Tab-separated table of C-alpha atoms in Angstrom:
chain	number	residue	atom	x	y	z
A	1	MET	CA	161.387	222.694	90.850
A	2	SER	CA	160.889	219.489	92.779
A	3	GLN	CA	158.822	217.652	90.207
A	4	GLN	CA	160.539	214.442	89.166
A	5	ARG	CA	159.668	212.237	86.238
A	6	HIS	CA	158.977	208.962	88.022
A	7	GLY	CA	160.570	209.383	91.450
A	8	SER	CA	163.655	207.454	92.470
A	9	THR	CA	164.644	203.998	93.643
A	10	PRO	CA	161.975	202.144	95.600
A	11	GLY	CA	162.522	201.718	99.327
A	12	ASN	CA	164.977	204.618	99.816
A	13	ALA	CA	164.051	206.484	102.980
A	14	GLY	CA	162.907	209.999	102.175
A	15	ALA	CA	162.686	209.306	98.443
A	16	VAL	CA	159.492	208.906	96.435
A	17	PRO	CA	159.194	205.224	95.553
A	18	ALA	CA	158.976	204.230	91.885
A	19	PHE	CA	155.395	203.288	92.560
A	20	PRO	CA	153.975	205.242	95.488
A	21	ASP	CA	151.329	203.727	97.744
A	22	LEU	CA	148.561	206.292	97.317
A	23	PRO	CA	145.440	206.777	99.426
A	24	GLU	CA	142.320	205.649	97.531
A	25	ALA	CA	140.872	209.177	97.700
A	26	THR	CA	144.037	210.616	96.146
A	27	ILE	CA	143.879	208.076	93.313
A	28	ALA	CA	140.290	209.111	92.647
A	29	ARG	CA	141.285	212.797	92.443
A	30	LEU	CA	144.267	212.345	90.092
A	31	PRO	CA	142.002	211.942	87.040
A	32	GLU	CA	140.293	215.220	87.983
A	33	TYR	CA	143.630	217.013	88.122
A	34	LEU	CA	144.583	215.455	84.803
A	35	ARG	CA	141.382	216.612	83.117
A	36	ALA	CA	141.936	220.142	84.433
A	37	LEU	CA	145.612	220.110	83.348
A	38	HIS	CA	144.728	219.001	79.820
A	39	HIS	CA	142.258	221.831	79.640
A	40	LEU	CA	144.914	224.293	80.872
A	41	ALA	CA	147.426	222.958	78.343
A	42	GLU	CA	144.892	223.540	75.552
A	43	THR	CA	144.568	227.171	76.618
A	44	GLY	CA	148.357	227.537	76.374
A	45	ALA	CA	149.265	227.634	80.095
A	46	ASP	CA	152.788	226.433	80.913
A	47	THR	CA	152.538	226.685	84.690
A	48	ILE	CA	149.662	226.723	87.143
A	49	SER	CA	149.459	227.651	90.827
A	50	SER	CA	148.100	225.093	93.268
A	51	GLU	CA	145.150	227.428	93.891
A	52	GLY	CA	144.400	227.693	90.165
A	53	LEU	CA	144.610	223.956	89.598
A	54	ALA	CA	142.571	223.240	92.728
A	55	ALA	CA	139.804	225.566	91.548
A	56	ALA	CA	139.788	223.997	88.075
A	57	ALA	CA	139.528	220.521	89.595
A	58	GLY	CA	136.954	221.473	92.224
A	59	VAL	CA	139.007	220.604	95.339
A	60	ASN	CA	140.711	222.728	97.984
A	61	SER	CA	144.320	223.654	97.372
A	62	ALA	CA	145.751	222.124	100.596
A	63	LYS	CA	144.294	218.754	99.587
A	64	LEU	CA	145.697	219.152	96.080
A	65	ARG	CA	149.205	219.965	97.364
A	66	LYS	CA	149.085	216.953	99.663
A	67	ASP	CA	147.882	214.678	96.840
A	68	LEU	CA	150.617	215.827	94.485
A	69	SER	CA	153.297	215.552	97.177
A	70	HIS	CA	152.602	211.791	97.122
A	71	LEU	CA	153.874	211.862	93.526
A	72	GLY	CA	156.958	213.837	94.512
A	73	SER	CA	155.524	217.019	92.962
A	74	TYR	CA	155.798	220.129	95.096
A	75	GLY	CA	155.802	222.820	92.421
A	76	THR	CA	157.950	225.935	92.718
A	77	ARG	CA	157.124	228.724	95.135
A	78	GLY	CA	155.829	231.742	93.230
A	79	VAL	CA	155.658	229.798	89.960
A	80	GLY	CA	153.502	226.749	90.619
A	81	TYR	CA	153.471	223.458	88.801
A	82	ASP	CA	154.870	222.788	85.332
A	83	VAL	CA	151.721	221.759	83.436
A	84	ALA	CA	153.346	219.435	80.885
A	85	LEU	CA	155.483	217.720	83.507
A	86	LEU	CA	152.565	217.189	85.865
A	87	VAL	CA	150.448	215.757	83.017
A	88	ASP	CA	153.291	213.386	82.306
A	89	GLN	CA	153.622	212.347	85.957
A	90	ILE	CA	149.910	211.742	86.501
A	91	GLU	CA	149.513	209.862	83.216
A	92	TYR	CA	152.470	207.682	84.204
A	93	ILE	CA	151.025	206.904	87.656
A	94	LEU	CA	147.589	206.170	86.199
A	95	GLY	CA	149.199	203.946	83.588
A	96	LEU	CA	147.541	205.913	80.794
A	97	ASP	CA	150.624	205.749	78.568
A	98	GLN	CA	149.514	202.196	77.795
A	99	ARG	CA	146.126	202.878	76.125
A	100	ARG	CA	144.642	199.818	77.834
A	101	ALA	CA	142.295	197.537	75.970
A	102	VAL	CA	138.732	197.515	77.314
A	103	CYS	CA	135.918	195.106	76.526
A	104	LEU	CA	132.279	195.768	77.184
A	105	VAL	CA	129.847	192.992	78.072
A	106	GLY	CA	126.137	193.587	77.555
A	107	VAL	CA	125.023	195.849	74.712
A	108	GLY	CA	121.520	196.680	75.907
A	109	ASN	CA	120.378	200.246	76.426
A	110	LEU	CA	123.274	201.365	78.651
A	111	GLY	CA	125.929	199.155	77.030
A	112	HIS	CA	125.015	200.605	73.636
A	113	ALA	CA	125.539	204.133	74.969
A	114	LEU	CA	128.843	203.202	76.611
A	115	ALA	CA	130.099	201.601	73.405
A	116	GLY	CA	129.512	204.895	71.639
A	117	TYR	CA	130.999	207.102	74.372
A	118	ALA	CA	133.809	209.140	72.837
A	119	GLY	CA	135.215	210.031	76.267
A	120	PHE	CA	136.829	206.623	76.695
A	121	ALA	CA	139.014	206.965	73.623
A	122	SER	CA	139.928	210.586	74.265
A	123	ARG	CA	141.011	209.781	77.816
A	124	GLY	CA	143.361	206.878	77.300
A	125	PHE	CA	141.372	203.737	76.527
A	126	ARG	CA	140.591	201.561	73.515
A	127	ILE	CA	137.296	199.678	73.459
A	128	VAL	CA	138.397	196.632	71.469
A	129	ALA	CA	135.539	194.179	71.883
A	130	LEU	CA	131.806	194.076	72.591
A	131	PHE	CA	130.078	190.962	73.893
A	132	ASP	CA	126.536	189.835	74.526
A	133	ALA	CA	124.953	186.503	75.394
A	134	ASP	CA	121.884	187.154	73.230
A	135	PRO	CA	122.336	185.523	69.776
A	136	ALA	CA	120.001	188.176	68.315
A	137	ARG	CA	122.562	190.864	69.199
A	138	VAL	CA	125.650	189.004	68.016
A	139	GLY	CA	126.865	190.448	64.723
A	140	GLU	CA	125.377	193.896	65.349
A	141	GLN	CA	127.719	196.780	64.454
A	142	ILE	CA	128.226	199.516	67.058
A	143	ASN	CA	130.740	202.299	66.416
A	144	GLY	CA	132.782	200.144	64.062
A	145	LEU	CA	132.880	197.073	66.329
A	146	THR	CA	130.962	193.844	65.804
A	147	VAL	CA	129.146	192.404	68.838
A	148	ARG	CA	130.477	188.909	69.550
A	149	HIS	CA	129.059	186.087	71.611
A	150	PHE	CA	130.356	186.033	75.186
A	151	ASP	CA	131.686	182.510	74.540
A	152	GLU	CA	134.387	184.104	72.382
A	153	LEU	CA	135.792	186.052	75.348
A	154	PRO	CA	138.749	183.729	76.167
A	155	ARG	CA	140.006	183.824	72.578
A	156	VAL	CA	139.612	187.603	72.301
A	157	ALA	CA	141.168	188.206	75.729
A	158	ALA	CA	144.275	186.317	74.681
A	159	ALA	CA	144.530	188.085	71.326
A	160	GLU	CA	143.859	191.644	72.557
A	161	ALA	CA	145.515	191.673	76.020
A	162	LEU	CA	142.273	192.862	77.584
A	163	ALA	CA	142.997	194.862	80.734
A	164	ILE	CA	139.578	196.068	81.820
A	165	GLY	CA	136.117	194.536	81.481
A	166	VAL	CA	133.014	196.719	81.672
A	167	ILE	CA	129.842	194.898	82.764
A	168	ALA	CA	126.599	196.448	81.534
A	169	THR	CA	124.370	193.387	81.827
A	170	PRO	CA	121.290	192.933	84.026
A	171	ALA	CA	122.141	192.210	87.695
A	172	ASN	CA	121.286	188.516	87.493
A	173	ALA	CA	123.889	187.909	84.753
A	174	ALA	CA	126.705	190.015	86.197
A	175	GLN	CA	128.375	187.491	88.506
A	176	ALA	CA	128.683	184.902	85.733
A	177	VAL	CA	130.138	187.574	83.443
A	178	ALA	CA	132.611	188.609	86.148
A	179	ASP	CA	133.646	184.979	86.634
A	180	GLY	CA	134.180	184.665	82.873
A	181	LEU	CA	136.253	187.846	82.749
A	182	VAL	CA	138.427	186.715	85.655
A	183	ALA	CA	138.879	183.269	84.098
A	184	ALA	CA	140.002	184.988	80.891
A	185	GLY	CA	142.674	186.895	82.820
A	186	VAL	CA	140.957	190.284	83.177
A	187	THR	CA	141.995	191.824	86.517
A	188	SER	CA	139.988	195.072	86.549
A	189	ILE	CA	136.224	195.325	86.280
A	190	LEU	CA	133.907	198.318	86.010
A	191	ASN	CA	130.464	197.129	87.051
A	192	PHE	CA	127.288	198.973	86.059
A	193	ALA	CA	124.975	196.144	87.134
A	194	PRO	CA	123.227	196.908	90.442
A	195	CYS	CA	124.717	194.045	92.443
A	196	VAL	CA	127.774	193.133	94.488
A	197	LEU	CA	130.344	191.020	92.649
A	198	SER	CA	132.522	188.468	94.335
A	199	VAL	CA	136.028	188.314	92.834
A	200	PRO	CA	139.308	186.712	93.896
A	201	PRO	CA	142.184	188.712	95.440
A	202	GLY	CA	144.134	190.647	92.826
A	203	VAL	CA	141.028	191.646	90.878
A	204	ASP	CA	139.849	195.247	91.302
A	205	VAL	CA	136.217	196.173	90.932
A	206	ARG	CA	134.745	199.648	90.641
A	207	LYS	CA	131.024	200.013	90.719
A	208	VAL	CA	128.774	202.645	89.191
A	209	ASP	CA	125.156	202.383	90.279
A	210	LEU	CA	123.155	205.190	88.767
A	211	ALA	CA	120.129	204.728	91.031
A	212	ILE	CA	122.392	204.892	94.096
A	213	GLU	CA	123.637	208.303	92.968
A	214	LEU	CA	120.020	209.514	92.815
A	215	GLN	CA	119.291	207.979	96.218
A	216	ILE	CA	122.208	209.870	97.749
A	217	LEU	CA	120.861	213.103	96.256
A	218	SER	CA	117.434	212.170	97.591
A	219	PHE	CA	118.969	211.965	101.060
A	220	HIS	CA	120.299	215.500	100.669
A	221	GLU	CA	116.917	216.739	99.417
A	222	HIS	CA	115.299	215.148	102.445
A	223	ARG	CA	117.925	216.615	104.787
A	224	LYS	CA	117.548	220.101	103.310
A	225	ALA	CA	113.755	219.907	103.631
A	226	SER	CA	114.053	218.849	107.286
A	227	LEU	CA	116.444	221.733	108.048
A	228	THR	CA	114.077	224.215	106.466
A	229	ALA	CA	111.210	222.742	108.482
A	230	LEU	CA	112.994	223.012	111.854
A	231	PRO	CA	112.867	226.229	113.861
A	232	GLY	CA	116.151	228.011	113.194
A	233	GLY	CA	116.710	225.653	110.280
A	234	ARG	CA	119.664	226.531	108.084
A	235	GLU	CA	120.624	225.683	104.562
A	236	ASN	CA	123.648	223.482	104.227
A	237	ALA	CA	126.532	224.848	102.210
A	238	GLY	CA	126.328	222.333	99.401
A	239	GLY	CA	128.872	221.762	96.697
A	240	GLN	CA	130.663	219.253	94.525
A	241	GLU	CA	130.728	215.665	95.701
A	242	ALA	CA	133.042	213.810	93.386
A	243	VAL	CA	132.274	210.140	92.985
A	244	GLY	CA	134.875	208.072	94.728
A	245	SER	CA	135.998	210.813	97.069
B	1	MET	CA	114.812	195.199	119.327
B	2	SER	CA	116.229	198.708	119.333
B	3	GLN	CA	115.126	199.671	115.839
B	4	GLN	CA	112.909	202.726	115.966
B	5	ARG	CA	110.763	204.125	113.220
B	6	HIS	CA	112.226	207.616	112.901
B	7	GLY	CA	114.135	208.158	116.099
B	8	SER	CA	112.994	210.650	118.714
B	9	THR	CA	112.976	214.367	119.360
B	10	PRO	CA	115.881	216.269	117.824
B	11	GLY	CA	118.500	217.536	120.172
B	12	ASN	CA	117.866	215.162	123.096
B	13	ALA	CA	121.180	213.953	124.484
B	14	GLY	CA	121.605	210.225	123.907
B	15	ALA	CA	118.601	210.024	121.575
B	16	VAL	CA	118.712	209.618	117.812
B	17	PRO	CA	117.699	212.920	116.258
B	18	ALA	CA	114.744	213.006	113.861
B	19	PHE	CA	117.239	213.678	111.127
B	20	PRO	CA	120.664	212.285	111.989
B	21	ASP	CA	123.814	213.954	110.744
B	22	LEU	CA	125.350	211.045	108.835
B	23	PRO	CA	128.922	210.704	107.536
B	24	GLU	CA	129.027	210.988	103.722
B	25	ALA	CA	130.426	207.436	103.438
B	26	THR	CA	127.515	206.084	105.505
B	27	ILE	CA	125.007	207.874	103.279
B	28	ALA	CA	126.647	206.282	100.236
B	29	ARG	CA	126.347	202.801	101.755
B	30	LEU	CA	122.698	203.071	102.821
B	31	PRO	CA	121.454	202.495	99.237
B	32	GLU	CA	123.605	199.322	99.108
B	33	TYR	CA	122.008	198.029	102.289
B	34	LEU	CA	118.593	198.895	100.933
B	35	ARG	CA	119.194	197.001	97.690
B	36	ALA	CA	120.379	193.945	99.639
B	37	LEU	CA	117.398	194.176	102.025
B	38	HIS	CA	114.902	194.352	99.156
B	39	HIS	CA	116.505	191.258	97.699
B	40	LEU	CA	116.288	189.478	101.082
B	41	ALA	CA	112.635	190.495	101.465
B	42	GLU	CA	111.892	189.018	98.035
B	43	THR	CA	113.371	185.702	99.158
B	44	GLY	CA	111.046	185.716	102.187
B	45	ALA	CA	113.573	186.587	104.930
B	46	ASP	CA	112.046	188.343	107.978
B	47	THR	CA	115.301	188.927	109.844
B	48	ILE	CA	118.964	189.097	108.854
B	49	SER	CA	122.174	189.026	110.874
B	50	SER	CA	124.627	191.904	110.522
B	51	GLU	CA	127.107	189.433	108.979
B	52	GLY	CA	124.541	188.247	106.431
B	53	LEU	CA	123.499	191.749	105.463
B	54	ALA	CA	127.117	192.932	105.323
B	55	ALA	CA	128.028	190.083	102.961
B	56	ALA	CA	125.026	190.817	100.725
B	57	ALA	CA	125.997	194.492	100.554
B	58	GLY	CA	129.718	193.846	100.102
B	59	VAL	CA	130.973	195.636	103.242
B	60	ASN	CA	132.392	194.408	106.533
B	61	SER	CA	129.930	193.796	109.340
B	62	ALA	CA	131.529	196.151	111.883
B	63	LYS	CA	131.148	199.014	109.414
B	64	LEU	CA	127.550	198.011	108.747
B	65	ARG	CA	126.678	197.918	112.459
B	66	LYS	CA	128.228	201.336	112.943
B	67	ASP	CA	126.378	202.756	109.923
B	68	LEU	CA	123.038	201.433	111.121
B	69	SER	CA	123.644	202.620	114.682
B	70	HIS	CA	123.538	206.163	113.255
B	71	LEU	CA	119.899	205.435	112.360
B	72	GLY	CA	119.194	204.097	115.853
B	73	SER	CA	119.127	200.501	114.549
B	74	TYR	CA	121.066	198.024	116.623
B	75	GLY	CA	119.248	194.782	115.790
B	76	THR	CA	118.651	192.097	118.416
B	77	ARG	CA	121.405	189.826	119.672
B	78	GLY	CA	120.984	186.342	118.229
B	79	VAL	CA	118.179	187.477	115.905
B	80	GLY	CA	119.571	190.305	113.837
B	81	TYR	CA	117.719	193.094	112.089
B	82	ASP	CA	114.030	193.109	111.216
B	83	VAL	CA	114.170	193.320	107.397
B	84	ALA	CA	110.876	195.161	106.820
B	85	LEU	CA	111.573	197.670	109.585
B	86	LEU	CA	115.085	198.384	108.367
B	87	VAL	CA	113.818	198.878	104.779
B	88	ASP	CA	111.310	201.346	106.184
B	89	GLN	CA	113.979	203.210	108.170
B	90	ILE	CA	116.465	203.487	105.316
B	91	GLU	CA	113.795	204.522	102.800
B	92	TYR	CA	112.660	207.196	105.231
B	93	ILE	CA	116.180	208.559	105.759
B	94	LEU	CA	116.876	208.540	102.008
B	95	GLY	CA	113.557	210.273	101.412
B	96	LEU	CA	112.484	207.553	98.993
B	97	ASP	CA	108.899	207.576	100.227
B	98	GLN	CA	108.483	210.719	98.127
B	99	ARG	CA	109.146	209.279	94.619
B	100	ARG	CA	111.039	212.438	93.668
B	101	ALA	CA	110.586	213.941	90.227
B	102	VAL	CA	113.708	213.852	88.057
B	103	CYS	CA	114.399	215.658	84.807
B	104	LEU	CA	117.091	214.726	82.341
B	105	VAL	CA	118.874	217.325	80.219
B	106	GLY	CA	120.670	216.168	77.082
B	107	VAL	CA	119.251	213.215	75.165
B	108	GLY	CA	122.325	212.233	73.177
B	109	ASN	CA	123.833	208.780	73.351
B	110	LEU	CA	124.108	208.568	77.141
B	111	GLY	CA	121.002	210.641	77.910
B	112	HIS	CA	118.959	208.357	75.685
B	113	ALA	CA	120.167	205.329	77.610
B	114	LEU	CA	119.487	207.002	80.965
B	115	ALA	CA	115.968	207.974	79.885
B	116	GLY	CA	115.275	204.305	79.218
B	117	TYR	CA	116.910	202.985	82.390
B	118	ALA	CA	114.276	200.990	84.302
B	119	GLY	CA	116.369	201.063	87.496
B	120	PHE	CA	115.395	204.662	88.253
B	121	ALA	CA	111.668	203.894	88.451
B	122	SER	CA	112.121	200.652	90.366
B	123	ARG	CA	114.248	202.388	92.976
B	124	GLY	CA	112.153	205.345	93.942
B	125	PHE	CA	112.298	207.971	91.188
B	126	ARG	CA	110.053	209.281	88.430
B	127	ILE	CA	111.653	210.703	85.299
B	128	VAL	CA	109.060	213.329	84.440
B	129	ALA	CA	110.750	215.432	81.779
B	130	LEU	CA	113.443	215.258	79.096
B	131	PHE	CA	115.120	218.358	77.709
B	132	ASP	CA	117.524	219.158	74.920
B	133	ALA	CA	118.744	222.384	73.339
B	134	ASP	CA	118.813	220.881	69.827
B	135	PRO	CA	115.571	221.737	67.973
B	136	ALA	CA	116.049	218.557	65.898
B	137	ARG	CA	115.625	216.459	69.052
B	138	VAL	CA	112.659	218.366	70.493
B	139	GLY	CA	109.465	216.373	70.016
B	140	GLU	CA	111.235	213.001	69.951
B	141	GLN	CA	109.500	210.298	72.023
B	142	ILE	CA	111.646	208.302	74.464
B	143	ASN	CA	110.030	205.781	76.777
B	144	GLY	CA	106.692	207.573	76.672
B	145	LEU	CA	108.107	211.052	77.283
B	146	THR	CA	108.404	213.824	74.715
B	147	VAL	CA	111.722	215.692	74.546
B	148	ARG	CA	111.122	219.401	75.211
B	149	HIS	CA	113.279	222.422	74.545
B	150	PHE	CA	115.421	223.453	77.503
B	151	ASP	CA	113.707	226.857	77.441
B	152	GLU	CA	110.618	225.142	78.830
B	153	LEU	CA	112.424	224.119	82.012
B	154	PRO	CA	111.110	226.896	84.314
B	155	ARG	CA	107.496	226.130	83.439
B	156	VAL	CA	107.962	222.361	83.820
B	157	ALA	CA	109.927	222.747	87.074
B	158	ALA	CA	107.072	224.720	88.592
B	159	ALA	CA	104.409	222.278	87.400
B	160	GLU	CA	106.206	219.054	88.333
B	161	ALA	CA	108.080	220.004	91.538
B	162	LEU	CA	111.356	218.819	90.023
B	163	ALA	CA	113.728	217.696	92.763
B	164	ILE	CA	116.702	216.370	90.831
B	165	GLY	CA	118.219	217.348	87.506
B	166	VAL	CA	120.420	214.913	85.589
B	167	ILE	CA	122.916	216.542	83.199
B	168	ALA	CA	123.955	214.370	80.261
B	169	THR	CA	125.121	217.130	77.926
B	170	PRO	CA	128.618	217.706	76.518
B	171	ALA	CA	131.014	219.337	79.001
B	172	ASN	CA	130.883	222.769	77.358
B	173	ALA	CA	127.102	223.038	77.857
B	174	ALA	CA	126.928	221.658	81.398
B	175	GLN	CA	127.513	224.845	83.428
B	176	ALA	CA	124.779	226.745	81.579
B	177	VAL	CA	122.417	223.814	82.135
B	178	ALA	CA	123.316	223.720	85.836
B	179	ASP	CA	122.676	227.462	86.097
B	180	GLY	CA	119.291	226.965	84.441
B	181	LEU	CA	118.381	224.121	86.780
B	182	VAL	CA	119.357	226.144	89.856
B	183	ALA	CA	117.413	229.179	88.588
B	184	ALA	CA	114.381	226.908	88.156
B	185	GLY	CA	114.643	225.831	91.812
B	186	VAL	CA	116.314	222.432	91.376
B	187	THR	CA	118.609	221.828	94.379
B	188	SER	CA	120.179	218.457	93.501
B	189	ILE	CA	122.153	217.694	90.354
B	190	LEU	CA	123.619	214.461	89.031
B	191	ASN	CA	126.299	215.451	86.518
B	192	PHE	CA	127.529	213.052	83.835
B	193	ALA	CA	129.410	215.750	81.912
B	194	PRO	CA	133.185	215.574	82.438
B	195	CYS	CA	133.603	218.977	84.085
B	196	VAL	CA	133.399	220.690	87.456
B	197	LEU	CA	130.178	222.617	88.063
B	198	SER	CA	129.982	225.731	90.155
B	199	VAL	CA	126.746	225.961	92.147
B	200	PRO	CA	125.522	228.143	95.013
B	201	PRO	CA	125.361	226.897	98.627
B	202	GLY	CA	122.362	224.678	99.237
B	203	VAL	CA	122.686	222.881	95.903
B	204	ASP	CA	124.139	219.360	96.011
B	205	VAL	CA	126.036	217.954	93.050
B	206	ARG	CA	127.049	214.345	92.511
B	207	LYS	CA	129.294	213.550	89.612
B	208	VAL	CA	129.650	210.395	87.579
B	209	ASP	CA	132.596	210.450	85.172
B	210	LEU	CA	132.847	207.138	83.372
B	211	ALA	CA	136.369	207.745	82.050
B	212	ILE	CA	137.574	208.558	85.580
B	213	GLU	CA	136.361	205.168	86.752
B	214	LEU	CA	138.439	203.535	84.019
B	215	GLN	CA	141.446	205.698	84.917
B	216	ILE	CA	141.238	204.556	88.543
B	217	LEU	CA	141.182	200.944	87.363
B	218	SER	CA	144.118	201.714	85.094
B	219	PHE	CA	146.032	202.899	88.165
B	220	HIS	CA	145.366	199.549	89.830
B	221	GLU	CA	146.445	197.659	86.693
B	222	HIS	CA	149.636	199.689	86.660
B	223	ARG	CA	150.205	199.120	90.379
B	224	LYS	CA	149.636	195.361	90.063
B	225	ALA	CA	152.032	195.165	87.133
B	226	SER	CA	154.710	197.075	89.067
B	227	LEU	CA	154.306	194.750	92.084
B	228	THR	CA	154.665	191.689	89.892
B	229	ALA	CA	157.742	193.205	88.282
B	230	LEU	CA	159.520	193.980	91.588
B	231	PRO	CA	161.638	191.315	93.315
B	232	GLY	CA	159.439	189.849	96.049
B	233	GLY	CA	156.439	191.532	94.404
B	234	ARG	CA	153.073	190.554	95.828
B	235	GLU	CA	149.565	190.701	94.496
B	236	ASN	CA	147.315	193.098	96.318
B	237	ALA	CA	144.163	191.669	97.865
B	238	GLY	CA	141.689	193.456	95.617
B	239	GLY	CA	137.956	193.674	96.066
B	240	GLN	CA	134.883	195.835	95.768
B	241	GLU	CA	135.352	199.582	95.644
B	242	ALA	CA	131.942	201.110	95.842
B	243	VAL	CA	131.612	204.462	94.156
B	244	GLY	CA	131.292	207.216	96.707
B	245	SER	CA	132.900	205.249	99.546
């Protein structure tokens, strides 16, 4: 079995560094593997073949083996991967052993739903603070948390070691919120506002734009319709398109 | 100006086909360009340089020029791109001139928020139907629409020419919902449930998993912390990571 807990000393030729430099697409697939592995663990599986795990995660098995080789995990021929060990390795790489503190800014329609989303807690995160700039919303209780005024962010950030800020404000407020988060020491931002944020080096931003996802599907609808309309038109073999891949 | 309305005859060597075969990453960026162009049009701009548009969309300008060249748009040296024409071209390619009908299945916490999200309507889509399997939710009014039982899907799909189905159910219900959507003739699915859907060829699925986005940010937090901790550790130059790129 060539799965190792955290790899070996950084910089050693031929060894897996303590913190591997992973392709962005691999990083985006690790959470999918983790979700599938947790599900397998719940069903009592101790080991899983690369084909089985690939199918459960919706990727092809060659890609999966390559992704996991970046972590120093090659499985065992004829046996596959040790489920518990691989969970441990991926959670370590993703830093999920830390249960990072998340704050959410903007408790309108979407922010309200995000604040109540059980999936954050079950998958390694603690939402510790909710903020809004609207005095009418300050003091509101959502899922056991009290909405605070955004002016309180610096104090809360210091007290709670906030790691990730989620922006669910309208687009015209998002840059100011991002600036406030960065000033308060937050270095990762998940942005739901439909706009591009400008942040200094060292701050990571991920963006989820729900209308863009529909527009991409609209493209595929349009493409499929044009293929059907052409002489000899063929249907495309569609399938899963994971966000971030 | 070498921007053309829809390109020319398909299959002609050297010509832009009526429906270009675009890289997936280009498709995912076109909505970003469109959003930036709409914003520019609102501010009264008639033309925009590739650098200006690239900055507004948060990509580098070489990538933008390459993306737009796939559409047959090269702009004019010293002038840039015609904003109105480029809006027209991108909306055509994305099929947004059709105002596609969208249904939403699952009106829990997240589904409720999505049903009320104004960004869908303003960016080319009509939410025409809401479904849930819970009889207690059927009949509820959300944003002017009445929640119907999922059993009514086939009838509604036929009447409304549903193009896109949005799944906002728990993970354990999502596959059955996807099967129902496909059986009703829906060929594009946006899946918010944290699971992998299996669909036949010709059906496109996009997936938005909010916890995965946080897990990717957690990776970057972990990576940054490990760089800081190493002797000679450096901060990574972070920045925008658009979903789907």
